[in-house]
Amino acid sequence: MQMKPMNNYKNMTDIVFILYHLYIRNKKRVIALLLDIVNMMSLKENILIKIDNIYHYPHFNQ
């Protein structure tokens, strides 16, 4: 069974909508979830370096 592009788009908007409402309720959890997603996408080092530069957290350096 093939996925239609519109279905994929709708699923993405649903995910964004859900994340937005979770973000309003619990910001820390959503940020942690997004970092987990970034982790899975192997962009971890890039993002952590940016976070390190913004917040100056030495423990982000590996």
Backbone as numpy.savetxt, mean C-alpha at the origin, in Angstrom:
# Nx Ny Nz CAx CAy CAz Cx Cy Cz
-12.72 -19.21 -17.81 -13.56 -18.01 -17.81 -12.68 -16.76 -17.81
-12.92 -15.87 -18.75 -12.07 -14.68 -18.87 -12.64 -13.52 -18.04
-11.72 -12.76 -17.47 -12.12 -11.55 -16.74 -12.28 -10.41 -17.73
-13.36 -9.68 -17.60 -13.55 -8.52 -18.47 -12.83 -7.31 -17.87
-12.29 -6.43 -18.71 -11.59 -5.24 -18.20 -12.44 -4.41 -17.25
-13.72 -4.27 -17.55 -14.59 -3.47 -16.68 -14.71 -4.09 -15.29
-14.74 -5.42 -15.24 -14.80 -6.10 -13.94 -13.53 -5.83 -13.14
-12.39 -5.89 -13.81 -11.12 -5.60 -13.14 -11.11 -4.17 -12.61
-11.61 -3.25 -13.42 -11.65 -1.84 -13.01 -12.57 -1.67 -11.81
-13.73 -2.32 -11.86 -14.68 -2.23 -10.75 -14.07 -2.79 -9.47
-13.37 -3.93 -9.60 -12.73 -4.52 -8.43 -11.68 -3.57 -7.84
-10.93 -2.91 -8.69 -9.92 -1.96 -8.22 -10.58 -0.80 -7.48
-11.67 -0.27 -8.03 -12.34 0.86 -7.37 -12.93 0.41 -6.04
-13.44 -0.83 -5.98 -13.95 -1.37 -4.71 -12.83 -1.45 -3.68
-11.66 -1.94 -4.12 -10.52 -2.07 -3.21 -10.10 -0.69 -2.70
-10.03 0.28 -3.60 -9.65 1.65 -3.21 -10.67 2.22 -2.22
-11.95 1.98 -2.50 -13.04 2.46 -1.63 -12.92 1.85 -0.23
-12.69 0.54 -0.19 -12.54 -0.16 1.09 -11.32 0.37 1.84
-10.19 0.52 1.12 -8.97 1.02 1.75 -9.18 2.43 2.31
-9.92 3.25 1.57 -10.18 4.62 2.01 -10.95 4.63 3.33
-11.97 3.78 3.43 -12.75 3.73 4.67 -11.96 3.14 5.82
-11.14 2.13 5.52 -10.26 1.59 6.56 -9.27 2.65 7.02
-8.79 3.44 6.06 -7.81 4.49 6.37 -8.40 5.51 7.35
-9.68 5.88 7.13 -10.34 6.83 8.02 -10.42 6.25 9.43
-10.74 4.95 9.53 -10.92 4.32 10.84 -9.59 4.02 11.52
-8.65 3.51 10.76 -7.39 3.06 11.38 -6.22 3.29 10.44
-5.64 4.47 10.52 -4.59 4.88 9.58 -3.36 3.99 9.67
-2.96 3.64 10.88 -1.72 2.87 11.06 -1.83 1.51 10.38
-2.99 0.86 10.51 -3.16 -0.46 9.91 -3.10 -0.40 8.40
-3.70 0.61 7.81 -3.70 0.73 6.35 -2.29 1.01 5.85
-1.56 1.87 6.56 -0.17 2.15 6.17 0.65 0.86 6.25
0.45 0.06 7.30 1.15 -1.22 7.44 0.78 -2.16 6.29
-0.51 -2.18 5.94 -0.98 -3.02 4.84 -0.34 -2.59 3.52
-0.30 -1.28 3.29 0.32 -0.77 2.06 1.80 -1.12 2.01
2.48 -1.04 3.16 3.89 -1.43 3.20 4.06 -2.92 2.91
3.11 -3.74 3.40 3.14 -5.17 3.08 2.99 -5.40 1.59
2.07 -4.66 0.96 1.85 -4.79 -0.49 3.12 -4.38 -1.24
3.72 -3.27 -0.82 4.96 -2.79 -1.42 6.05 -3.85 -1.28
6.10 -4.47 -0.10 7.03 -5.57 0.17 6.89 -6.67 -0.85
5.66 -7.06 -1.12 5.39 -8.14 -2.08 5.78 -7.73 -3.49
5.72 -6.44 -3.76 6.05 -5.93 -5.09 7.56 -5.70 -5.25
8.35 -6.07 -4.26 9.81 -5.90 -4.22 10.28 -4.48 -4.50
9.52 -3.53 -4.02 9.95 -2.12 -4.10 10.37 -1.65 -2.72
10.51 -2.61 -1.81 10.72 -2.31 -0.40 11.85 -1.32 -0.18
13.02 -1.62 -0.71 14.19 -0.78 -0.42 13.97 0.65 -0.87
13.43 0.80 -2.08 13.14 2.13 -2.61 12.24 2.93 -1.69
11.13 2.32 -1.28 10.14 3.01 -0.44 10.72 3.30 0.93
11.42 2.31 1.51 11.99 2.51 2.84 13.02 3.62 2.85
13.80 3.73 1.77 14.77 4.83 1.68 14.03 6.16 1.66
12.92 6.24 0.91 12.13 7.47 0.87 11.56 7.79 2.24
11.02 6.75 2.93 10.47 6.96 4.27 11.58 7.43 5.20
12.75 6.80 5.10 13.90 7.16 5.92 14.28 8.62 5.70
14.26 9.05 4.45 14.60 10.44 4.13 13.56 11.41 4.67
12.29 11.00 4.63 11.23 11.90 5.09 11.22 11.99 6.61
11.25 10.83 7.30 11.05 10.81 8.75 12.34 10.66 9.54
13.45 10.39 8.87 14.75 10.24 9.52 14.73 9.14 10.58
14.16 7.99 10.21 14.20 6.83 11.10 15.44 6.02 10.78
16.44 6.00 11.66 17.66 5.25 11.36 17.42 3.75 11.23
16.40 3.21 11.93 16.18 1.76 11.89 15.62 1.27 10.55
15.27 2.18 9.64 14.85 1.75 8.31 16.04 1.38 7.43
17.23 1.85 7.82 18.42 1.50 7.03 18.79 0.05 7.29
19.13 -0.68 6.22 19.46 -2.09 6.38 20.91 -2.33 6.04
